[in-house]
GROMACS .gro file of C-alpha atoms in nm:
model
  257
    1UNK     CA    1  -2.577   0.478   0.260
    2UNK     CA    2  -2.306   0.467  -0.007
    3UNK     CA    3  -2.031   0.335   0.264
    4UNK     CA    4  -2.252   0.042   0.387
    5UNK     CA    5  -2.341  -0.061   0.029
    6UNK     CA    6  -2.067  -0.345   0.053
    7UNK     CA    7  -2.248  -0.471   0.362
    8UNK     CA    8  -2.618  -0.423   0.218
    9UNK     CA    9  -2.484  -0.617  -0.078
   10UNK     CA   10  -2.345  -0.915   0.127
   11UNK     CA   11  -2.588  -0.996   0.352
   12UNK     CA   12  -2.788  -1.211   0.161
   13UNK     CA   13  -2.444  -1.369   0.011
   14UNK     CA   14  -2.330  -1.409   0.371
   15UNK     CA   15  -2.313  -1.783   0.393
   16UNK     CA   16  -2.195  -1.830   0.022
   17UNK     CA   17  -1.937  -1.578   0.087
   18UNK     CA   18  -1.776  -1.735   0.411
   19UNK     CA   19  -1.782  -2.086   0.227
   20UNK     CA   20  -1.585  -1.911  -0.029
   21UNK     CA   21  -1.342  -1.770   0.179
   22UNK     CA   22  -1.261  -2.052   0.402
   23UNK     CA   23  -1.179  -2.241   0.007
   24UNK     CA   24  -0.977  -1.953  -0.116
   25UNK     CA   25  -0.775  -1.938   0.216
   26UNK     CA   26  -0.732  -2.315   0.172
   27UNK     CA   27  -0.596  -2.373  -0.170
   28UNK     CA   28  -0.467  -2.018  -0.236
   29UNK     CA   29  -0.052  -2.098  -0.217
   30UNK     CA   30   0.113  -1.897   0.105
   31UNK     CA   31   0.374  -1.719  -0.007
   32UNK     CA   32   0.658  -1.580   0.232
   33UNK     CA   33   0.788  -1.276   0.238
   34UNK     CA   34   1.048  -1.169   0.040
   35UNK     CA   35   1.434  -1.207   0.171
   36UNK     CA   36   1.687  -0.972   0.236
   37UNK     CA   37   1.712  -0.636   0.441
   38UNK     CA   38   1.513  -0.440   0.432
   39UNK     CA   39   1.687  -0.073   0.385
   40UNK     CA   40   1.911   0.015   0.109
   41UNK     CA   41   2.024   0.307  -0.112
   42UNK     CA   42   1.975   0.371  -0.490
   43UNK     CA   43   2.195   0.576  -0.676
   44UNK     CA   44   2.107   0.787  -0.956
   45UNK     CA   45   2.213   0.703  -1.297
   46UNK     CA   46   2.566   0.700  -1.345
   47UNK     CA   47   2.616   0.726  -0.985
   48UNK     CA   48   2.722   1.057  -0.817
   49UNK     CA   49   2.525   1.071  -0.530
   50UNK     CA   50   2.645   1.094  -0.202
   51UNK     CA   51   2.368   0.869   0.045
   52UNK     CA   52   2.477   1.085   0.386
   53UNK     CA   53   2.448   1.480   0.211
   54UNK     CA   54   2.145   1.665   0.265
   55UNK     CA   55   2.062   1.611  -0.077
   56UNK     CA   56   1.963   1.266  -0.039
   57UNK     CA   57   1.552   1.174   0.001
   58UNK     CA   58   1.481   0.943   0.291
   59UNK     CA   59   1.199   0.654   0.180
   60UNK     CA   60   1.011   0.472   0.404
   61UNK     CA   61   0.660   0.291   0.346
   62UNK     CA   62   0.456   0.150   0.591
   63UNK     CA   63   0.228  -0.145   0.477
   64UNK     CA   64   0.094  -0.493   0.441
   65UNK     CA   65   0.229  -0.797   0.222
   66UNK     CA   66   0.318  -0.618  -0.076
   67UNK     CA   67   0.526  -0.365   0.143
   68UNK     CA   68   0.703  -0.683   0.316
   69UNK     CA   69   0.750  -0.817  -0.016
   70UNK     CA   70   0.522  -1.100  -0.066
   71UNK     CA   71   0.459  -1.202  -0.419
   72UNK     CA   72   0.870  -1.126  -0.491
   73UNK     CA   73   1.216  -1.368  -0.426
   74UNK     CA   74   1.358  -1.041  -0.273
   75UNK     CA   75   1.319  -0.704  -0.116
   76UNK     CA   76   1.540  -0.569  -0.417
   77UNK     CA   77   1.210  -0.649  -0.587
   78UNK     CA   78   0.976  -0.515  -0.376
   79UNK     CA   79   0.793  -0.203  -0.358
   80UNK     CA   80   1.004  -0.015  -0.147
   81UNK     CA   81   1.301  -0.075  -0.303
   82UNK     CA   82   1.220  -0.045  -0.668
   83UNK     CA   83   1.009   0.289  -0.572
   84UNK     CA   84   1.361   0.419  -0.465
   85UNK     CA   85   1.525   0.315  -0.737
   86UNK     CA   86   1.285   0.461  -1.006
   87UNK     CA   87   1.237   0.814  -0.772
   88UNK     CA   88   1.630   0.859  -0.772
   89UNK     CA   89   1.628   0.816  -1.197
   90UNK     CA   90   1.351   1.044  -1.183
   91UNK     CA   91   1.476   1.298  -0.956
   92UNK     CA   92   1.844   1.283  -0.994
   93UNK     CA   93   1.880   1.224  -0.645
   94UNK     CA   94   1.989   0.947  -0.433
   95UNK     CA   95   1.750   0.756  -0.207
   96UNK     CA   96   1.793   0.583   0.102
   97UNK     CA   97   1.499   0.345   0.177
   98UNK     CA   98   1.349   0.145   0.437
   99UNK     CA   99   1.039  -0.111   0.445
  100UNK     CA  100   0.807  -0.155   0.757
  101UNK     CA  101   0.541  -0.375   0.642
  102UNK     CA  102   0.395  -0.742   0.770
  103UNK     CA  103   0.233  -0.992   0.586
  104UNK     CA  104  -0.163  -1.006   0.742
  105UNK     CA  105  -0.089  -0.666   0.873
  106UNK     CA  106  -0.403  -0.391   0.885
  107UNK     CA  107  -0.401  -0.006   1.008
  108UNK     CA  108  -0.474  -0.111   1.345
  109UNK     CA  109  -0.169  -0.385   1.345
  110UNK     CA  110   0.053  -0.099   1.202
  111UNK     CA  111  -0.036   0.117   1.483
  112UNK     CA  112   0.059  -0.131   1.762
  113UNK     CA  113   0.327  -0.296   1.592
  114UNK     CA  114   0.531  -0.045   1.324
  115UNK     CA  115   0.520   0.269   1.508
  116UNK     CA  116   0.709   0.228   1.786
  117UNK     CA  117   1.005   0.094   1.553
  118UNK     CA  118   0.962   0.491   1.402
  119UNK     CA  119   0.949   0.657   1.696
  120UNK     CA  120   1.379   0.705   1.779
  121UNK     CA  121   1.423   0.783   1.388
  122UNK     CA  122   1.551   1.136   1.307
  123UNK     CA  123   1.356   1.393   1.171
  124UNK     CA  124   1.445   1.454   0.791
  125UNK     CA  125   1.376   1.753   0.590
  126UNK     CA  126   1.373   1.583   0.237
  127UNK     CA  127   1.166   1.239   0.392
  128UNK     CA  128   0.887   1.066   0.163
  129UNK     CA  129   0.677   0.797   0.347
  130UNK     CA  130   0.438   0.590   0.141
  131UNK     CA  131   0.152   0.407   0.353
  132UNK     CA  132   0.021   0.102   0.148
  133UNK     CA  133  -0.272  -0.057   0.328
  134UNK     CA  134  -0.646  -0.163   0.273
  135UNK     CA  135  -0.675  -0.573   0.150
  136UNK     CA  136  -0.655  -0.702   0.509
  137UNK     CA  137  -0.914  -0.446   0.640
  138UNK     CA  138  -1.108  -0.537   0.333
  139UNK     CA  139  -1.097  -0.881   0.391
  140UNK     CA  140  -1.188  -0.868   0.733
  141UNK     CA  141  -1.439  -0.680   0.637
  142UNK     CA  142  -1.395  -0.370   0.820
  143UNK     CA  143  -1.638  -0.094   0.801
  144UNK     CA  144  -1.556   0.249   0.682
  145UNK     CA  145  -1.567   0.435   0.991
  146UNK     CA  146  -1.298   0.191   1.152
  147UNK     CA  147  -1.106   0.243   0.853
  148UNK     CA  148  -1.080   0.568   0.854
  149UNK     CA  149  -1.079   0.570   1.235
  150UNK     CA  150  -0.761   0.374   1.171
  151UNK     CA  151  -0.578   0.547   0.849
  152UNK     CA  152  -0.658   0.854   1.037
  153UNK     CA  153  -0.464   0.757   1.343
  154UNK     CA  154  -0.180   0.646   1.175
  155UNK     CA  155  -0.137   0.976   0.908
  156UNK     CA  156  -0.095   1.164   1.207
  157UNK     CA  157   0.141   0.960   1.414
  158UNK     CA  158   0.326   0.954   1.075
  159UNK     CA  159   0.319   1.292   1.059
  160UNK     CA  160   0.405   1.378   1.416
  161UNK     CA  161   0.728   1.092   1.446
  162UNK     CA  162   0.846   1.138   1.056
  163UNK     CA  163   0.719   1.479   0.955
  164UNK     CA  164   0.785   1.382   0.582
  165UNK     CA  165   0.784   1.634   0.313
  166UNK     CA  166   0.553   1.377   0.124
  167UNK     CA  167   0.330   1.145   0.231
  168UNK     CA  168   0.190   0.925  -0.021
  169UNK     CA  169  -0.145   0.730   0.102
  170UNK     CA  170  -0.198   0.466  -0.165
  171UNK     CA  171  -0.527   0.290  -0.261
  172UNK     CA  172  -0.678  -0.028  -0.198
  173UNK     CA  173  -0.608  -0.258  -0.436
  174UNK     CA  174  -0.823  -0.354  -0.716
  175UNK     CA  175  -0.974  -0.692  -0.517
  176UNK     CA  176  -1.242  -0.704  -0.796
  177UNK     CA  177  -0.956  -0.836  -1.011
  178UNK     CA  178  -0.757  -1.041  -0.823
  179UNK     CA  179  -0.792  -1.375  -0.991
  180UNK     CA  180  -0.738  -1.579  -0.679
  181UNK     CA  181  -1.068  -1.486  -0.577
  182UNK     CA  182  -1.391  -1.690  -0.695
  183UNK     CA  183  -1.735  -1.516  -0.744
  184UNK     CA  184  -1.870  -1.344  -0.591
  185UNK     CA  185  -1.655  -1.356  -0.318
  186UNK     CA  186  -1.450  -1.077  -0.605
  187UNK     CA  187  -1.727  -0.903  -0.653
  188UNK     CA  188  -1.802  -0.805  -0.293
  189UNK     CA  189  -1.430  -0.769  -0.157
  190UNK     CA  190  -1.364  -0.561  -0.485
  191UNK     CA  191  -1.695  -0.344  -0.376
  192UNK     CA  192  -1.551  -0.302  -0.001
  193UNK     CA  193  -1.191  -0.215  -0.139
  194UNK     CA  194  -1.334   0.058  -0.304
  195UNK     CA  195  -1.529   0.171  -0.016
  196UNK     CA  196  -1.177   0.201   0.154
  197UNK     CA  197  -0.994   0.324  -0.161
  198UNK     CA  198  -1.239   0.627  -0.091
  199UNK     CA  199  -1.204   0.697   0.272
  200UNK     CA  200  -0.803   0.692   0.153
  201UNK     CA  201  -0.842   0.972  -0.052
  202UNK     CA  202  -1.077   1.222   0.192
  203UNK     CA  203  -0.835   1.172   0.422
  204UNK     CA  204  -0.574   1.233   0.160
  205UNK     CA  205  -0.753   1.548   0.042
  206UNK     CA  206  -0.790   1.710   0.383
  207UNK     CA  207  -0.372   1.615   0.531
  208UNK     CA  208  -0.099   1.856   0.443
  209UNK     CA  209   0.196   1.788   0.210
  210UNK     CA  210  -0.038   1.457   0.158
  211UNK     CA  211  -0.137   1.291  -0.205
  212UNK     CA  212  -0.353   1.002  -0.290
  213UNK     CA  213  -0.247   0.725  -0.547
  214UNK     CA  214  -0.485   0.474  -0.644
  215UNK     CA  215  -0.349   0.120  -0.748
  216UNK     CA  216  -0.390   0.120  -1.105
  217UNK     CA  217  -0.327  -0.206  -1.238
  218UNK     CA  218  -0.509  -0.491  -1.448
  219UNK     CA  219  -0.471  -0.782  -1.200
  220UNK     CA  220  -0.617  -0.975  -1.470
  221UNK     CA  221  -0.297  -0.972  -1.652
  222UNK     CA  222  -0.101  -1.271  -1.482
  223UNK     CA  223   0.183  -1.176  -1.583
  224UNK     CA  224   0.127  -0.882  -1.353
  225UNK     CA  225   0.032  -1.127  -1.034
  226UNK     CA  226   0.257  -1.379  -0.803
  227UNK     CA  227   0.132  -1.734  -0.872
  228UNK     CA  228  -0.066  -1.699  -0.595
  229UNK     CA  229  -0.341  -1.509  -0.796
  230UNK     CA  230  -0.341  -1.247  -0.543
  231UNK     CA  231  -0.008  -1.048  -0.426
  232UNK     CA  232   0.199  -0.830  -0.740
  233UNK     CA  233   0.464  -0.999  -0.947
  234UNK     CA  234   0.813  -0.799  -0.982
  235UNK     CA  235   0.658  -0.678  -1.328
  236UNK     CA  236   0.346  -0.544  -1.106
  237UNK     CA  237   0.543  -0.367  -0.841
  238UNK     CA  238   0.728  -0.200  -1.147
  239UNK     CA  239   0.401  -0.042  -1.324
  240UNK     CA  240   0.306   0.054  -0.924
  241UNK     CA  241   0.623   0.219  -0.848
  242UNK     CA  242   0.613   0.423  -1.178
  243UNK     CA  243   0.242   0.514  -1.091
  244UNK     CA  244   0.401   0.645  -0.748
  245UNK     CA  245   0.697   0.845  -0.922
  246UNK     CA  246   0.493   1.034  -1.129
  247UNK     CA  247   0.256   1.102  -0.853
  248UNK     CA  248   0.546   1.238  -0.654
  249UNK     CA  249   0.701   1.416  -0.957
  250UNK     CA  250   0.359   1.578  -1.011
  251UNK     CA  251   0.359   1.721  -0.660
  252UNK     CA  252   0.700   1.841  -0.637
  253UNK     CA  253   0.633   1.983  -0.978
  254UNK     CA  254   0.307   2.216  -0.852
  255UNK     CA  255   0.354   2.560  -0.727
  256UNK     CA  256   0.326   2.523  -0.374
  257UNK     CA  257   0.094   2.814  -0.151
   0.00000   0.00000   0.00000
């Protein structure tokens, strides 16, 4: 019952809600997504490490807009990219990085579309691969089962093609404070989002060398939002890369069995 509570709740709503969409997808500015390449390497502080030893981590995240940078002028910005840079401060390390995401893009468009671009990359023993997904399944209003249908095919794949010493599956995020979005419209998106957020982290819980990281961040802090009301500012992506260092840092911290 607890899965379907987002649909339960929005049935009544139902015409309100698609009235409110069609507005918000009207006057809500369309941002592009952010130039430049989309691979790089980060040094550590001070420099010192060599991108092509052993010792380097490989980065790669696989996601939706904020993954292809939408919301930032530049991928240097982006998530990707300023995850690498804060992972090689943290670990002393350098980090090469590459970004697969798509604007519009949901688990099932990653599957079709990001994939095969994975599939004649080398295996790498000290690989981290973040998947970032969730608002564009919530939005379409895709129901749990599908999601983790989905999320479920695309871990493994992941797993199978990258075999990544890490893999990161992030949260949902937090819809219910995104201010582009009227009420209830919020309310019931935000509802779904955690629905998914949820299925994220049992599938998280039961995937080796696999963490969960929720999207902890007060959208209702502009400052912290594009001026679009609805993808991360540079100052956002910062506060959601450190949330995903320390996740990682935690992890490579704990005994392992």
């Amino acid at each position: 019952m607890r899965r379907w509570l987002p649909e339960l709740f929005a049935l009544p709503l139902l015409p309100w809600l698609q009235a409110q969409g069609k507005r918000t997808r009207r006057v809500t500015p369309r941002l592009p997504e952010a130039a430049g390449a989309r691979e790089g390497v980060c040094l550590p502080e001070g420099g010192g490490g060599d991108d092509q030893s052993d010792g380097a981590i490989e980065l790669f995240a696989i996601g939706e807009s904020p993954v292809a940078g939408v919301g930032v002028e530049t991928q240097e910005h982006a998530i990707t990219a300023e995850f690498a840079r804060q992972l090689a401060a943290c670990r002393r390390q350098s980090v090469r990085w590459a970004a697969f995401g798509k604007n519009g893009a949901t688990v099932a468009d990653a599957i079709g579309e990001v994939l095969p671009l994975l599939q004649a990359l080398p295996q790498h023993k000290k690989r981290i691969v973040l998947i970032a997904f969730g608002v564009n399944d919530s939005t379409s209003f895709h129901s749990s089962g599908r999601y983790r249908r989905d999320l479920a095919t695309l871990i493994a794949a992941v797993q199978g093609q990258l075999a990544p010493e890490l893999l990161i599956i992030a949260g949902v995020p937090p819809l219910h404070l995104f201010p582009a979005l009227p009420q209830p419209l919020r309310h019931v998106l935000g509802m779904k989002a955690c629905a998914l957020s949820r299925v994220a982290q049992q599938l998280a819980a039961s995937t080796p060398h696999a963490i969960y990281v929720p999207v902890r961040s007060d959208a209702r802090d502009r400052s912290l939002m594009a001026h679009d009301g609805y993808h991360p500012s540079a100052a956002g992506v910062r506060i959601w890369a450190q949330q995903l260092v320390q996740a990682a840092a935690a992890w490579f911290a704990a005994p392992k069995a």
